[in-house]
Short mmCIF file of C-alpha atoms in Angstrom, two decimals:
data_model
loop_
_atom_site.label_atom_id
_atom_site.label_comp_id
_atom_site.label_asym_id
_atom_site.label_seq_id
_atom_site.Cartn_x
_atom_site.Cartn_y
_atom_site.Cartn_z
CA UNK A 248 -11.17 2.86 -5.68
CA UNK A 249 -10.94 5.96 -3.54
CA UNK A 250 -7.43 6.96 -2.50
CA UNK A 251 -7.21 9.27 0.52
CA UNK A 252 -3.60 10.38 0.46
CA UNK A 253 -3.43 11.61 4.04
CA UNK A 254 -4.34 9.60 7.10
CA UNK A 255 -6.23 12.03 9.34
CA UNK A 256 -7.38 9.32 11.76
CA UNK A 257 -5.97 9.65 15.27
CA UNK A 258 -4.30 6.31 16.07
CA UNK A 259 -5.40 4.33 19.10
CA UNK A 260 -3.18 4.59 22.18
CA UNK A 261 -0.11 2.40 21.87
CA UNK A 262 0.48 0.29 24.98
CA UNK A 263 2.68 -2.30 23.28
CA UNK A 264 5.99 -0.48 23.20
CA UNK A 265 5.83 -0.21 19.39
CA UNK A 266 6.71 3.18 17.95
CA UNK A 267 4.25 3.38 15.04
CA UNK A 268 5.03 6.21 12.60
CA UNK A 269 2.21 8.80 12.47
CA UNK A 270 2.84 10.64 9.23
CA UNK A 271 0.77 10.96 6.09
CA UNK A 272 -0.37 7.49 5.01
CA UNK A 273 -2.59 6.54 2.05
CA UNK A 274 -5.90 4.96 3.07
CA UNK A 275 -7.47 3.02 0.20
CA UNK A 276 -11.15 2.17 0.01
CA UNK A 277 -13.09 -0.16 -2.26
CA UNK A 278 -16.72 -1.24 -2.35
CA UNK A 279 -16.26 -3.61 0.61
CA UNK A 280 -12.86 -2.84 2.07
CA UNK A 281 -10.68 -0.26 3.72
CA UNK A 282 -6.91 -0.61 3.47
CA UNK A 283 -5.29 1.30 6.32
CA UNK A 284 -2.04 1.62 8.22
CA UNK A 285 -1.27 -1.10 10.75
CA UNK A 286 -1.92 -0.12 14.36
CA UNK A 287 -0.16 -1.51 17.39
CA UNK A 288 -3.33 -3.31 18.52
CA UNK A 289 -3.43 -5.24 15.22
CA UNK A 290 -0.68 -7.47 16.57
CA UNK A 291 -3.08 -10.19 17.75
CA UNK A 292 -4.72 -10.40 14.32
CA UNK A 293 -1.32 -10.48 12.61
CA UNK A 294 -0.20 -13.26 14.93
CA UNK A 295 -3.44 -15.15 14.25
CA UNK A 296 -2.71 -15.02 10.53
CA UNK A 297 1.03 -15.63 10.58
CA UNK A 298 0.76 -18.60 12.90
CA UNK A 299 -2.17 -20.28 11.14
CA UNK A 300 -1.05 -23.48 9.37
CA UNK A 301 -3.17 -22.77 6.27
CA UNK A 302 -1.74 -19.26 5.88
CA UNK A 303 1.92 -20.07 6.48
CA UNK A 304 1.95 -23.29 4.44
CA UNK A 305 3.13 -21.28 1.41
CA UNK A 306 4.11 -18.02 3.10
CA UNK A 307 7.69 -17.15 3.94
CA UNK A 308 7.06 -15.60 7.37
CA UNK A 309 5.60 -17.17 10.51
CA UNK A 310 5.67 -16.58 14.26
CA UNK A 311 5.46 -18.84 17.29
CA UNK A 312 4.22 -16.26 19.78
CA UNK A 313 2.57 -12.87 20.17
CA UNK A 314 5.84 -11.42 21.44
CA UNK A 315 7.73 -12.70 18.39
CA UNK A 316 5.12 -11.09 16.13
CA UNK A 317 6.38 -7.67 17.25
CA UNK A 318 9.15 -8.24 14.71
CA UNK A 319 6.58 -8.12 11.92
CA UNK A 320 5.00 -4.95 13.32
CA UNK A 321 8.42 -3.30 13.49
CA UNK A 322 9.02 -4.37 9.88
CA UNK A 323 5.83 -2.67 8.69
CA UNK A 324 7.04 0.50 10.38
CA UNK A 325 10.61 0.15 9.12
CA UNK A 326 9.85 -0.20 5.41
CA UNK A 327 7.42 2.71 5.58
CA UNK A 328 9.97 4.93 7.32
CA UNK A 329 12.75 3.92 4.92
CA UNK A 330 10.39 4.25 1.93
CA UNK A 331 11.31 0.79 0.69
CA UNK A 332 7.71 -0.43 0.77
CA UNK A 333 4.25 -0.07 2.22
CA UNK A 334 1.80 -2.58 3.69
CA UNK A 335 -1.87 -2.15 4.51
CA UNK A 336 -4.14 -3.87 6.99
CA UNK A 337 -7.11 -5.10 4.95
CA UNK A 338 -10.35 -4.53 6.87
CA UNK A 339 -14.07 -4.74 6.30
CA UNK A 340 -15.23 -1.26 5.32
CA UNK A 341 -18.41 -1.43 7.38
CA UNK A 342 -17.57 -3.31 10.58
CA UNK A 343 -13.78 -2.67 10.46
CA UNK A 344 -12.95 -6.34 11.15
CA UNK A 345 -9.36 -7.26 10.31
CA UNK A 346 -9.22 -9.62 7.32
CA UNK A 347 -5.59 -9.81 6.23
CA UNK A 348 -2.73 -7.82 4.73
CA UNK A 349 -1.48 -6.66 1.35
CA UNK A 350 1.50 -4.58 0.40
CA UNK A 351 4.79 -3.98 -1.30
CA UNK A 352 8.44 -4.24 -0.35
CA UNK A 353 11.85 -4.19 -2.06
CA UNK A 354 10.95 -0.94 -3.81
CA UNK A 355 13.61 -0.22 -6.44
CA UNK A 356 12.97 3.42 -7.29
CA UNK A 357 15.74 3.62 -9.86
CA UNK A 358 14.17 0.85 -11.94
CA UNK A 359 10.59 1.64 -10.86
CA UNK A 360 9.76 -1.86 -9.69
CA UNK A 361 8.44 -3.34 -6.47
CA UNK A 362 7.51 -6.74 -4.99
CA UNK A 363 3.97 -7.55 -3.90
CA UNK A 364 2.83 -9.78 -1.05
CA UNK A 365 -0.45 -10.62 0.66
CA UNK A 366 -2.20 -12.98 3.06
CA UNK A 367 -5.74 -13.46 4.29
CA UNK A 368 -7.24 -15.08 7.35
CA UNK A 369 -8.69 -18.45 6.19
CA UNK A 370 -12.26 -17.69 7.31
CA UNK A 371 -12.37 -15.04 4.57
CA UNK A 372 -10.97 -17.14 1.72
CA UNK A 373 -13.08 -17.61 -1.40
CA UNK A 374 -14.92 -14.28 -1.15
CA UNK A 375 -12.87 -12.28 -3.65
CA UNK A 376 -11.42 -10.12 -0.90
CA UNK A 377 -7.77 -10.34 -1.91
CA UNK A 378 -8.58 -9.71 -5.55
CA UNK A 379 -10.37 -6.52 -4.49
CA UNK A 380 -7.61 -5.45 -2.09
CA UNK A 381 -4.87 -6.38 -4.55
CA UNK A 382 -6.40 -4.30 -7.31
CA UNK A 383 -6.58 -1.26 -5.04
CA UNK A 384 -2.96 -1.75 -3.99
CA UNK A 385 -1.73 -2.22 -7.57
CA UNK A 386 -3.63 0.85 -8.75
CA UNK A 387 -1.95 2.86 -5.99
CA UNK A 388 1.49 1.52 -6.92
CA UNK A 389 1.08 2.44 -10.58
CA UNK A 390 -0.71 5.77 -10.23
CA UNK A 391 0.76 7.22 -7.03
CA UNK A 392 4.08 5.45 -6.45
CA UNK A 393 4.72 5.53 -10.22
CA UNK A 394 6.18 2.05 -10.39
CA UNK A 395 6.35 0.43 -13.82
CA UNK A 396 6.66 -3.19 -12.75
CA UNK A 397 5.11 -5.14 -9.87
CA UNK A 398 6.62 -8.55 -9.16
CA UNK A 399 5.23 -11.43 -7.14
CA UNK A 400 7.11 -14.61 -6.23
CA UNK A 401 4.98 -17.65 -5.43
CA UNK A 402 5.66 -21.23 -4.39
CA UNK A 403 4.72 -23.58 -7.24
CA UNK A 404 2.21 -25.45 -5.07
CA UNK A 405 0.36 -22.27 -4.02
CA UNK A 406 -2.58 -22.52 -6.40
CA UNK A 407 -4.74 -20.01 -4.48
CA UNK A 408 -2.12 -17.28 -4.75
CA UNK A 409 -1.50 -17.97 -8.44
CA UNK A 410 -5.24 -17.71 -9.08
CA UNK A 411 -5.31 -14.25 -7.46
CA UNK A 412 -2.35 -13.07 -9.51
CA UNK A 413 -3.98 -14.27 -12.71
CA UNK A 414 -7.19 -12.43 -11.77
CA UNK A 415 -5.14 -9.27 -11.21
CA UNK A 416 -3.56 -9.51 -14.66
CA UNK A 417 -0.11 -10.75 -13.64
CA UNK A 418 1.76 -12.91 -16.13
CA UNK A 419 3.98 -15.90 -15.34
CA UNK A 420 7.52 -15.12 -16.46
CA UNK A 421 9.36 -18.22 -15.35
CA UNK A 422 10.35 -20.71 -12.67
CA UNK A 423 13.30 -20.34 -10.32
CA UNK A 424 14.20 -23.93 -9.58
CA UNK A 425 15.39 -24.95 -6.10
CA UNK A 426 16.09 -21.31 -5.26
CA UNK A 427 15.17 -21.33 -1.56
CA UNK A 428 15.47 -23.61 1.45
CA UNK A 429 12.28 -24.16 3.43
CA UNK A 430 12.08 -26.70 6.25
CA UNK A 431 15.45 -28.07 5.09
CA UNK A 432 14.09 -28.74 1.60
CA UNK A 433 14.81 -26.80 -1.59
CA UNK A 434 11.71 -25.27 -3.12
CA UNK A 435 11.06 -23.74 -6.53
CA UNK A 436 9.32 -20.42 -7.03
CA UNK A 437 7.37 -18.92 -9.90
CA UNK A 438 7.95 -15.30 -10.90
CA UNK A 439 4.89 -13.28 -11.90
CA UNK A 440 4.84 -9.66 -13.02
CA UNK A 441 2.40 -6.94 -14.02
CA UNK A 442 3.43 -3.83 -15.95
CA UNK A 443 1.88 -0.39 -15.74
CA UNK A 444 1.04 -0.40 -19.45
CA UNK A 445 -0.61 -3.87 -19.42
#
């Protein structure tokens, strides 16, 4: 993985009203992928993902319209500005097509831990993309952000996500029974974690 610590790319003009932060941002590259900062014109791709039934079936965030998706774009900006997390747009390294997203939030600097999340447009499932992107993100978290523990919380029925976490070396630590309400039903979540010295 190559880690370019400063984003020298001039962002595209922003006609959406979003105030994207333009400071130093780590661009990560792998054999097939580039992980970059979200741009205002990514909003349609984000909406496509976070309104797709297959993506949001086990994901905690979804949007009903392009306008509503601005909330997610603001959130990417907010956690970066507050230094409570960082999310990347996952793109094809060669044609720059948007594929999905991976990142971290709930950064607890005192205890050196952070929570990981990710999603991928369904047409790119089964190609090993999120394993590749997730490894790059985890390497950055351990080596650059100096976290000791990365956590991931997954719905019990989300077999695809659990498979990715296992491939990335996360370990199942336990089940939180009936810990969240989703669609007026209690759901149970599994807690996975990966340590820097694993």
